[in-house]
mmCIF file of C-alpha atoms in Angstrom:
data_model
loop_
_atom_site.group_PDB
_atom_site.id
_atom_site.type_symbol
_atom_site.label_atom_id
_atom_site.label_comp_id
_atom_site.label_asym_id
_atom_site.label_seq_id
_atom_site.Cartn_x
_atom_site.Cartn_y
_atom_site.Cartn_z
ATOM 1 C CA MET A 38 83.683 110.321 133.785
ATOM 2 C CA SER A 39 86.028 110.616 130.799
ATOM 3 C CA GLY A 40 87.307 107.073 131.389
ATOM 4 C CA PHE A 41 83.714 105.858 131.515
ATOM 5 C CA ILE A 42 82.941 107.431 128.122
ATOM 6 C CA TYR A 43 86.118 105.896 126.661
ATOM 7 C CA SER A 44 85.085 102.458 127.963
ATOM 8 C CA ILE A 45 81.555 102.789 126.589
ATOM 9 C CA VAL A 46 82.800 103.825 123.139
ATOM 10 C CA LYS A 47 85.326 100.978 123.182
ATOM 11 C CA LEU A 48 82.582 98.495 124.048
ATOM 12 C CA VAL A 49 80.304 99.808 121.279
ATOM 13 C CA VAL A 50 83.088 99.690 118.692
ATOM 14 C CA LYS A 51 84.205 96.213 119.763
ATOM 15 C CA THR A 52 80.631 94.918 119.606
ATOM 16 C CA GLY A 53 80.304 96.496 116.165
ATOM 17 C CA LEU A 54 83.538 94.929 114.926
ATOM 18 C CA TYR A 55 82.592 91.436 116.099
ATOM 19 C CA THR A 56 79.117 91.793 114.605
ATOM 20 C CA TYR A 57 80.324 93.282 111.334
ATOM 21 C CA HIS A 58 82.990 90.612 110.717
ATOM 22 C CA LYS A 59 82.180 86.984 110.047
ATOM 23 C CA LYS A 60 85.136 85.973 112.204
ATOM 24 C CA ILE A 61 87.836 87.707 114.250
ATOM 25 C CA VAL A 62 90.737 85.634 115.557
ATOM 26 C CA ILE A 63 93.114 87.097 118.138
ATOM 27 C CA THR A 64 96.292 85.254 119.131
ATOM 28 C CA GLY A 65 99.399 86.067 121.122
ATOM 29 C CA LEU A 66 97.890 88.472 123.660
ATOM 30 C CA ASP A 67 100.053 86.790 126.295
ATOM 31 C CA ASN A 68 103.040 88.308 124.437
ATOM 32 C CA VAL A 69 101.916 91.833 125.360
ATOM 33 C CA PRO A 70 103.692 93.126 128.505
ATOM 34 C CA THR A 71 101.206 94.540 131.006
ATOM 35 C CA HIS A 72 103.473 96.738 133.155
ATOM 36 C CA LYS A 73 106.120 97.991 130.740
ATOM 37 C CA PRO A 74 106.162 100.660 128.022
ATOM 38 C CA VAL A 75 105.034 99.049 124.771
ATOM 39 C CA LEU A 76 105.404 100.130 121.174
ATOM 40 C CA PHE A 77 102.963 98.159 119.025
ATOM 41 C CA LEU A 78 104.213 97.836 115.431
ATOM 42 C CA PRO A 79 101.525 96.411 113.080
ATOM 43 C CA ASN A 80 101.506 96.025 109.329
ATOM 44 C CA HIS A 81 98.945 98.338 107.717
ATOM 45 C CA GLN A 82 96.304 97.246 105.208
ATOM 46 C CA SER A 83 92.778 98.414 105.983
ATOM 47 C CA ALA A 84 92.975 102.022 107.219
ATOM 48 C CA LEU A 85 90.963 102.669 110.409
ATOM 49 C CA ILE A 86 89.871 99.024 110.793
ATOM 50 C CA ASP A 87 93.501 98.156 111.618
ATOM 51 C CA VAL A 88 93.504 100.776 114.356
ATOM 52 C CA LEU A 89 90.192 99.693 115.862
ATOM 53 C CA LEU A 90 91.102 95.994 115.931
ATOM 54 C CA ILE A 91 94.207 96.758 117.980
ATOM 55 C CA ALA A 92 92.568 99.392 120.206
ATOM 56 C CA THR A 93 89.742 97.086 121.275
ATOM 57 C CA ASP A 94 91.716 93.889 121.972
ATOM 58 C CA CYS A 95 95.355 94.672 122.799
ATOM 59 C CA GLN A 96 94.712 94.721 126.594
ATOM 60 C CA ARG A 97 96.225 98.197 126.892
ATOM 61 C CA LYS A 98 94.867 101.717 126.273
ATOM 62 C CA PRO A 99 97.385 102.785 123.651
ATOM 63 C CA TYR A 100 98.050 106.124 122.038
ATOM 64 C CA PHE A 101 98.064 106.171 118.235
ATOM 65 C CA LEU A 102 100.221 108.134 115.831
ATOM 66 C CA THR A 103 97.905 109.303 113.053
ATOM 67 C CA ARG A 104 98.473 111.205 109.814
ATOM 68 C CA ALA A 105 98.264 114.910 110.605
ATOM 69 C CA ASP A 106 95.885 115.855 107.801
ATOM 70 C CA VAL A 107 92.924 114.247 109.618
ATOM 71 C CA PHE A 108 93.303 116.841 112.394
ATOM 72 C CA SER A 109 91.835 119.402 110.015
ATOM 73 C CA SER A 110 89.448 121.160 112.385
ATOM 74 C CA SER A 111 89.331 122.082 116.053
ATOM 75 C CA TRP A 112 86.485 119.677 116.866
ATOM 76 C CA LEU A 113 88.270 116.788 115.154
ATOM 77 C CA ARG A 114 91.437 117.587 117.081
ATOM 78 C CA LEU A 115 89.399 117.547 120.286
ATOM 79 C CA ILE A 116 87.832 114.166 119.490
ATOM 80 C CA PHE A 117 91.068 112.555 118.318
ATOM 81 C CA SER A 118 92.979 113.873 121.328
ATOM 82 C CA TYR A 119 90.379 112.412 123.679
ATOM 83 C CA PHE A 120 90.858 109.003 122.066
ATOM 84 C CA LYS A 121 94.647 109.258 122.451
ATOM 85 C CA MET A 122 95.514 110.017 118.835
ATOM 86 C CA LEU A 123 98.590 112.125 118.046
ATOM 87 C CA PRO A 124 99.363 113.782 114.691
ATOM 88 C CA ILE A 125 102.424 112.743 112.724
ATOM 89 C CA TYR A 126 103.520 115.049 109.919
ATOM 90 C CA ARG A 127 104.685 113.811 106.526
ATOM 91 C CA MET A 128 106.412 115.418 103.576
ATOM 92 C CA ARG A 129 103.071 115.691 101.764
ATOM 93 C CA ASP A 130 101.831 117.909 104.610
ATOM 94 C CA GLY A 131 104.537 120.411 103.695
ATOM 95 C CA ARG A 132 108.238 120.368 104.500
ATOM 96 C CA GLU A 133 107.767 123.207 106.977
ATOM 97 C CA THR A 134 105.425 121.047 109.086
ATOM 98 C CA LEU A 135 108.024 118.331 109.707
ATOM 99 C CA VAL A 136 109.576 120.346 112.550
ATOM 100 C CA ASN A 137 106.341 119.699 114.500
ATOM 101 C CA ASN A 138 107.344 116.032 114.744
ATOM 102 C CA ASN A 139 110.074 116.944 117.234
ATOM 103 C CA LEU A 140 107.435 117.882 119.781
ATOM 104 C CA ILE A 141 105.426 114.757 118.930
ATOM 105 C CA PHE A 142 108.478 112.554 119.442
ATOM 106 C CA ASP A 143 109.071 114.186 122.838
ATOM 107 C CA THR A 144 105.426 113.503 123.729
ATOM 108 C CA CYS A 145 105.816 109.864 122.668
ATOM 109 C CA ALA A 146 108.907 109.537 124.849
ATOM 110 C CA GLU A 147 106.963 110.912 127.834
ATOM 111 C CA ILE A 148 104.123 108.452 127.162
ATOM 112 C CA LEU A 149 106.530 105.517 127.105
ATOM 113 C CA ASN A 150 108.303 106.789 130.217
ATOM 114 C CA ARG A 151 104.959 106.653 132.044
ATOM 115 C CA GLY A 152 104.827 102.938 131.188
ATOM 116 C CA GLU A 153 102.021 103.387 128.665
ATOM 117 C CA ALA A 154 101.569 101.963 125.182
ATOM 118 C CA LEU A 155 101.878 103.522 121.752
ATOM 119 C CA VAL A 156 100.865 102.265 118.296
ATOM 120 C CA ILE A 157 102.678 103.280 115.132
ATOM 121 C CA PHE A 158 102.463 101.666 111.702
ATOM 122 C CA PRO A 159 106.130 101.266 110.710
ATOM 123 C CA GLU A 160 105.330 100.917 106.989
ATOM 124 C CA ALA A 161 104.078 104.542 107.192
ATOM 125 C CA ASN A 162 101.313 103.888 104.637
ATOM 126 C CA HIS A 163 98.563 101.390 103.937
ATOM 127 C CA ASN A 164 98.228 98.944 101.083
ATOM 128 C CA LEU A 165 96.059 95.872 100.499
ATOM 129 C CA GLN A 166 98.871 93.864 98.945
ATOM 130 C CA ARG A 167 99.792 90.837 101.017
ATOM 131 C CA ARG A 168 103.409 91.707 101.715
ATOM 132 C CA VAL A 169 105.343 93.624 104.335
ATOM 133 C CA ARG A 170 106.628 96.849 102.808
ATOM 134 C CA ASN A 171 109.915 98.533 103.675
ATOM 135 C CA LEU A 172 109.768 100.098 107.125
ATOM 136 C CA SER A 173 110.248 103.816 107.640
ATOM 137 C CA LYS A 174 112.632 105.297 110.184
ATOM 138 C CA GLY A 175 109.888 107.140 112.077
ATOM 139 C CA PHE A 176 109.418 104.549 114.815
ATOM 140 C CA THR A 177 113.185 104.220 115.371
ATOM 141 C CA ARG A 178 113.375 108.015 115.803
ATOM 142 C CA ILE A 179 110.812 107.723 118.586
ATOM 143 C CA ILE A 180 112.906 105.003 120.222
ATOM 144 C CA LEU A 181 116.058 107.094 119.890
ATOM 145 C CA ARG A 182 114.406 110.184 121.379
ATOM 146 C CA SER A 183 113.047 108.105 124.244
ATOM 147 C CA PHE A 184 116.510 106.776 125.076
ATOM 148 C CA GLU A 185 118.000 110.257 124.815
ATOM 149 C CA LEU A 186 115.538 111.563 127.400
ATOM 150 C CA TYR A 187 115.208 108.409 129.494
ATOM 151 C CA PRO A 188 118.335 106.208 129.022
ATOM 152 C CA GLU A 189 117.140 103.398 131.319
ATOM 153 C CA LEU A 190 113.747 102.993 129.662
ATOM 154 C CA ASP A 191 112.845 99.371 128.882
ATOM 155 C CA ILE A 192 110.757 99.792 125.720
ATOM 156 C CA GLN A 193 109.102 96.591 124.523
ATOM 157 C CA LEU A 194 108.460 96.339 120.776
ATOM 158 C CA VAL A 195 105.480 94.150 119.897
ATOM 159 C CA PRO A 196 105.096 93.341 116.176
ATOM 160 C CA VAL A 197 101.486 92.741 115.141
ATOM 161 C CA GLY A 198 100.359 90.875 112.035
ATOM 162 C CA LEU A 199 96.970 91.858 110.580
ATOM 163 C CA ASN A 200 95.541 89.253 108.222
ATOM 164 C CA TYR A 201 92.329 89.761 106.232
ATOM 165 C CA LYS A 202 90.605 87.112 104.188
ATOM 166 C CA ASN A 203 89.436 89.827 101.792
ATOM 167 C CA ALA A 204 89.512 93.364 103.194
ATOM 168 C CA VAL A 205 87.127 94.841 100.606
ATOM 169 C CA HIS A 206 84.550 92.039 100.898
ATOM 170 C CA PHE A 207 81.565 91.858 103.258
ATOM 171 C CA PRO A 208 81.456 90.046 105.541
ATOM 172 C CA ASP A 209 85.190 89.642 106.000
ATOM 173 C CA GLU A 210 87.305 87.517 108.323
ATOM 174 C CA VAL A 211 90.427 88.787 110.063
ATOM 175 C CA ALA A 212 93.156 87.408 112.298
ATOM 176 C CA VAL A 213 95.370 89.562 114.508
ATOM 177 C CA HIS A 214 98.591 87.891 115.646
ATOM 178 C CA TYR A 215 100.678 89.521 118.406
ATOM 179 C CA GLY A 216 104.319 88.494 118.214
ATOM 180 C CA LYS A 217 106.778 88.066 121.062
ATOM 181 C CA SER A 218 108.023 91.339 122.482
ATOM 182 C CA ILE A 219 111.478 92.661 121.619
ATOM 183 C CA SER A 220 113.562 94.690 124.051
ATOM 184 C CA ALA A 221 114.565 97.816 122.140
ATOM 185 C CA LYS A 222 117.264 98.510 124.707
ATOM 186 C CA SER A 223 119.021 95.246 123.898
ATOM 187 C CA LEU A 224 119.345 96.279 120.234
ATOM 188 C CA PHE A 225 120.150 99.963 120.622
ATOM 189 C CA ASP A 226 123.599 101.498 120.982
ATOM 190 C CA LEU A 227 123.685 105.284 121.367
ATOM 191 C CA ASP A 228 127.267 105.254 120.113
ATOM 192 C CA ASP A 229 126.157 103.847 116.756
ATOM 193 C CA ILE A 230 122.677 105.188 116.124
ATOM 194 C CA ASN A 231 122.459 104.405 112.421
ATOM 195 C CA LYS A 232 123.449 100.777 112.849
ATOM 196 C CA SER A 233 121.138 100.383 115.838
ATOM 197 C CA SER A 234 118.186 101.837 113.938
ATOM 198 C CA GLN A 235 118.785 99.489 111.034
ATOM 199 C CA THR A 236 119.130 96.510 113.376
ATOM 200 C CA ILE A 237 115.772 97.273 114.965
ATOM 201 C CA LYS A 238 114.111 97.810 111.584
ATOM 202 C CA ASN A 239 115.475 94.497 110.330
ATOM 203 C CA GLU A 240 114.325 92.632 113.443
ATOM 204 C CA VAL A 241 110.800 94.058 113.301
ATOM 205 C CA TYR A 242 110.618 93.480 109.538
ATOM 206 C CA ASP A 243 111.613 89.827 109.913
ATOM 207 C CA ARG A 244 109.062 89.302 112.706
ATOM 208 C CA LEU A 245 106.241 90.923 110.700
ATOM 209 C CA LYS A 246 106.973 88.684 107.698
ATOM 210 C CA LYS A 247 106.114 85.704 109.905
ATOM 211 C CA LEU A 248 102.982 87.255 111.408
ATOM 212 C CA THR A 249 101.279 88.090 108.115
ATOM 213 C CA THR A 250 101.320 86.847 104.531
ATOM 214 C CA HIS A 251 104.483 88.016 102.788
ATOM 215 C CA ILE A 252 104.780 87.650 99.025
ATOM 216 C CA PRO A 253 108.362 88.758 98.239
ATOM 217 C CA ASN A 254 108.873 91.584 95.775
ATOM 218 C CA GLU A 255 110.722 89.327 93.332
ATOM 219 C CA LEU A 256 107.604 87.197 92.786
ATOM 220 C CA ASP A 257 104.808 88.021 90.365
ATOM 221 C CA TYR A 258 102.245 89.262 92.873
ATOM 222 C CA ASP A 259 99.088 88.710 90.784
ATOM 223 C CA ALA A 260 100.166 85.213 89.781
ATOM 224 C CA ALA A 261 100.971 84.365 93.390
ATOM 225 C CA ILE A 262 97.591 85.563 94.641
ATOM 226 C CA SER A 263 95.779 83.627 91.905
ATOM 227 C CA ARG A 264 97.638 80.427 92.760
ATOM 228 C CA LEU A 265 97.002 80.847 96.494
ATOM 229 C CA ASN A 266 93.309 81.464 95.860
ATOM 230 C CA ASP A 267 93.167 78.347 93.680
ATOM 231 C CA GLU A 268 94.733 76.422 96.561
ATOM 232 C CA ASN A 269 91.913 77.795 98.766
ATOM 233 C CA ILE A 270 94.567 78.910 101.208
ATOM 234 C CA ASN A 271 93.591 80.213 104.646
ATOM 235 C CA PHE A 272 94.933 83.768 104.743
ATOM 236 C CA LEU A 273 94.160 83.969 108.456
ATOM 237 C CA ASN A 274 97.070 81.598 109.107
ATOM 238 C CA PRO A 275 100.250 83.330 107.856
ATOM 239 C CA GLU A 276 102.512 80.406 108.767
ATOM 240 C CA VAL A 277 100.590 78.088 106.456
ATOM 241 C CA VAL A 278 100.426 80.695 103.674
ATOM 242 C CA ASN A 279 104.115 81.578 103.810
ATOM 243 C CA ASN A 280 105.107 77.911 103.844
ATOM 244 C CA LYS A 281 102.934 77.365 100.759
ATOM 245 C CA ILE A 282 104.600 80.323 99.018
ATOM 246 C CA GLN A 283 108.037 78.858 99.700
ATOM 247 C CA GLU A 284 106.901 75.400 98.616
ATOM 248 C CA ILE A 285 105.497 76.580 95.274
ATOM 249 C CA THR A 286 108.493 78.843 94.653
ATOM 250 C CA LYS A 287 110.897 75.905 95.111
ATOM 251 C CA GLU A 288 108.839 73.604 92.900
ATOM 252 C CA ASN A 289 108.147 75.649 89.789
ATOM 253 C CA GLY A 290 107.317 79.193 90.838
ATOM 254 C CA PHE A 291 104.274 81.262 89.944
ATOM 255 C CA SER A 292 103.448 81.859 86.307
ATOM 256 C CA ASN A 293 101.325 84.618 84.802
ATOM 257 C CA ASP A 294 98.842 82.221 83.191
ATOM 258 C CA GLU A 295 97.881 80.612 86.496
ATOM 259 C CA GLY A 296 94.719 81.499 88.338
ATOM 260 C CA SER A 297 91.006 81.104 88.331
ATOM 261 C CA SER A 298 88.560 82.921 86.120
ATOM 262 C CA GLY A 299 87.489 85.146 88.968
ATOM 263 C CA LYS A 300 83.788 84.812 88.129
ATOM 264 C CA LYS A 301 81.454 85.761 90.946
ATOM 265 C CA GLN A 302 79.025 83.109 92.096
ATOM 266 C CA PHE A 303 75.428 83.977 92.866
ATOM 267 C CA ASN A 304 74.775 84.032 96.608
ATOM 268 C CA PHE A 305 71.081 83.700 97.448
ATOM 269 C CA LEU A 306 71.537 84.600 101.114
ATOM 270 C CA LYS A 307 73.377 87.779 100.209
ATOM 271 C CA SER A 308 70.414 88.739 98.033
ATOM 272 C CA VAL A 309 68.169 88.150 101.039
ATOM 273 C CA LEU A 310 70.409 90.397 103.160
ATOM 274 C CA VAL A 311 70.123 93.127 100.526
ATOM 275 C CA MET A 312 66.322 92.835 100.415
ATOM 276 C CA VAL A 313 65.733 93.056 104.166
ATOM 277 C CA ASN A 314 68.124 95.995 104.460
ATOM 278 C CA PHE A 315 67.344 97.606 101.112
ATOM 279 C CA PRO A 316 67.216 101.271 102.274
ATOM 280 C CA LEU A 317 70.649 100.956 103.912
ATOM 281 C CA VAL A 318 72.155 99.112 100.950
ATOM 282 C CA LEU A 319 70.797 101.728 98.543
ATOM 283 C CA LEU A 320 72.174 104.582 100.661
ATOM 284 C CA TRP A 321 75.569 102.887 100.841
ATOM 285 C CA ARG A 322 75.845 102.106 97.144
ATOM 286 C CA LEU A 323 74.495 105.386 95.779
ATOM 287 C CA TRP A 324 75.760 107.868 98.362
ATOM 288 C CA LEU A 325 78.788 106.770 100.396
ATOM 289 C CA LYS A 326 80.555 104.053 98.415
ATOM 290 C CA PRO A 327 81.270 106.395 95.440
ATOM 291 C CA LYS A 328 83.027 108.732 97.898
ATOM 292 C CA VAL A 329 85.521 106.097 99.084
ATOM 293 C CA PRO A 330 88.914 107.355 97.864
ATOM 294 C CA GLU A 331 90.629 103.963 97.505
ATOM 295 C CA ASP A 332 90.059 100.284 98.202
ATOM 296 C CA GLU A 333 92.039 100.412 101.455
ATOM 297 C CA PHE A 334 89.223 102.562 102.898
ATOM 298 C CA ILE A 335 86.311 100.365 101.772
ATOM 299 C CA GLY A 336 86.197 98.371 105.009
ATOM 300 C CA THR A 337 86.521 101.496 107.166
ATOM 301 C CA PHE A 338 83.770 103.440 105.387
ATOM 302 C CA ARG A 339 81.423 100.446 105.323
ATOM 303 C CA PHE A 340 81.982 99.654 109.004
ATOM 304 C CA VAL A 341 81.488 103.257 110.190
ATOM 305 C CA PHE A 342 78.419 103.536 107.951
ATOM 306 C CA SER A 343 76.956 100.363 109.484
ATOM 307 C CA LEU A 344 77.812 101.417 113.038
ATOM 308 C CA ILE A 345 75.998 104.745 112.634
ATOM 309 C CA PHE A 346 73.172 104.104 110.202
ATOM 310 C CA TYR A 347 72.034 100.596 111.149
ATOM 311 C CA PRO A 348 70.783 101.719 114.604
ATOM 312 C CA ILE A 349 69.082 104.691 112.900
ATOM 313 C CA TYR A 350 67.438 102.303 110.438
ATOM 314 C CA LEU A 351 66.170 100.129 113.302
ATOM 315 C CA PHE A 352 64.890 103.172 115.180
ATOM 316 C CA ILE A 353 62.942 104.426 112.140
ATOM 317 C CA LEU A 354 61.446 100.945 111.667
ATOM 318 C CA PHE A 355 60.511 100.828 115.334
ATOM 319 C CA ILE A 356 58.728 104.203 115.184
ATOM 320 C CA ALA A 357 56.918 103.341 111.935
ATOM 321 C CA ILE A 358 55.709 99.933 113.137
ATOM 322 C CA SER A 359 54.771 101.297 116.569
ATOM 323 C CA PHE A 360 52.427 103.811 114.971
ATOM 324 C CA SER A 361 50.998 101.430 112.375
ATOM 325 C CA GLN A 362 50.745 98.379 114.696
ATOM 326 C CA ASN A 363 51.940 98.473 118.306
ATOM 327 C CA ILE A 364 55.124 98.618 120.368
ATOM 328 C CA GLU A 365 55.222 94.855 120.979
ATOM 329 C CA ILE A 366 55.186 94.058 117.253
ATOM 330 C CA ALA A 367 57.760 96.809 116.641
ATOM 331 C CA LEU A 368 60.133 95.349 119.247
ATOM 332 C CA LEU A 369 59.624 91.844 117.901
ATOM 333 C CA THR A 370 60.299 93.000 114.323
ATOM 334 C CA ILE A 371 63.574 94.812 115.022
ATOM 335 C CA GLY A 372 64.681 91.967 117.315
ATOM 336 C CA VAL A 373 64.053 89.339 114.629
ATOM 337 C CA LEU A 374 65.641 91.512 111.931
ATOM 338 C CA THR A 375 68.764 92.096 114.001
ATOM 339 C CA ALA A 376 69.127 88.416 114.896
ATOM 340 C CA PHE A 377 68.538 87.442 111.267
ATOM 341 C CA ASN A 378 71.236 89.837 110.033
ATOM 342 C CA VAL A 379 73.761 88.609 112.613
ATOM 343 C CA LEU A 380 73.082 84.967 111.726
ATOM 344 C CA LEU A 381 73.497 85.736 108.029
ATOM 345 C CA VAL A 382 76.815 87.470 108.618
ATOM 346 C CA LYS A 383 78.161 84.797 110.944
ATOM 347 C CA PHE A 384 76.899 81.640 109.285
ATOM 348 C CA GLY A 385 75.104 82.341 105.999
ATOM 349 C CA LEU A 386 77.226 84.594 103.815
ATOM 350 C CA ARG A 387 80.408 83.532 102.097
#
């Protein structure tokens, strides 16, 4: 029964993701081992959306390491545990809490020893900037603990590149690229742990830089983004973007005075979308959007809001029209409205 509920929720979330986004591109799934322990290592940009995109399409049922502060109540712990989420403690949670990670690392080792999959964001934080940040040592500590407990374990590291066209925009487009798996065992030497950890970090870092847009730290980030936008670059294709970055850097570099004016263009179809969904749009803009703590959470809050409140909105419309007209007209109205919204998202809006 529990597996059935998990599958239903996964189906609902996946349907929501593919309806909410204008386009989702998934590549490299054939790189994901099906019968070996896997450690997925994605870059991290858009909070929970990153998690959901991997959970619904990675062809495994992975566990997720999640910041411990979200496990703030017993009912949240129950829900997160059911959906295979494990708390990871950080310095900001209090130095005294870090000892709890030892038990978590042991749990991760047991999960991998069972041949299951685990997801951890090696950057250890999220950020919308289009670059791969320095990787933390947390995921290498999990690998080390796994080899200490199970020396013959064949852990496969799968780097994952998440690429958003514009993560704060609606509707957005996203590409998820799964890289070729790396055998952690082939890079790890228990006699030289520090060197082995650094070797693995370097290998994963180099792979991630090819799977997502990477604007090096030495470049002027804002100037680079402006130039790439002027080139109308396709951020869903990191190979093309990174080649363009190298090309421009070799030619004359990025200067601060480059870039477009950034003026927003009027979009008639978006105005239509707002009008036909006005109660939802008003609720979002006046109630929930002001509560979003930072831009990295915009996509997550908007998606969860849509997933919960859009069906409620349709249900209220159905009840109101059923009483004022009849059930047939009510069904026709919500059917047309839903189809119209999906068509706008997929083909009408920019």
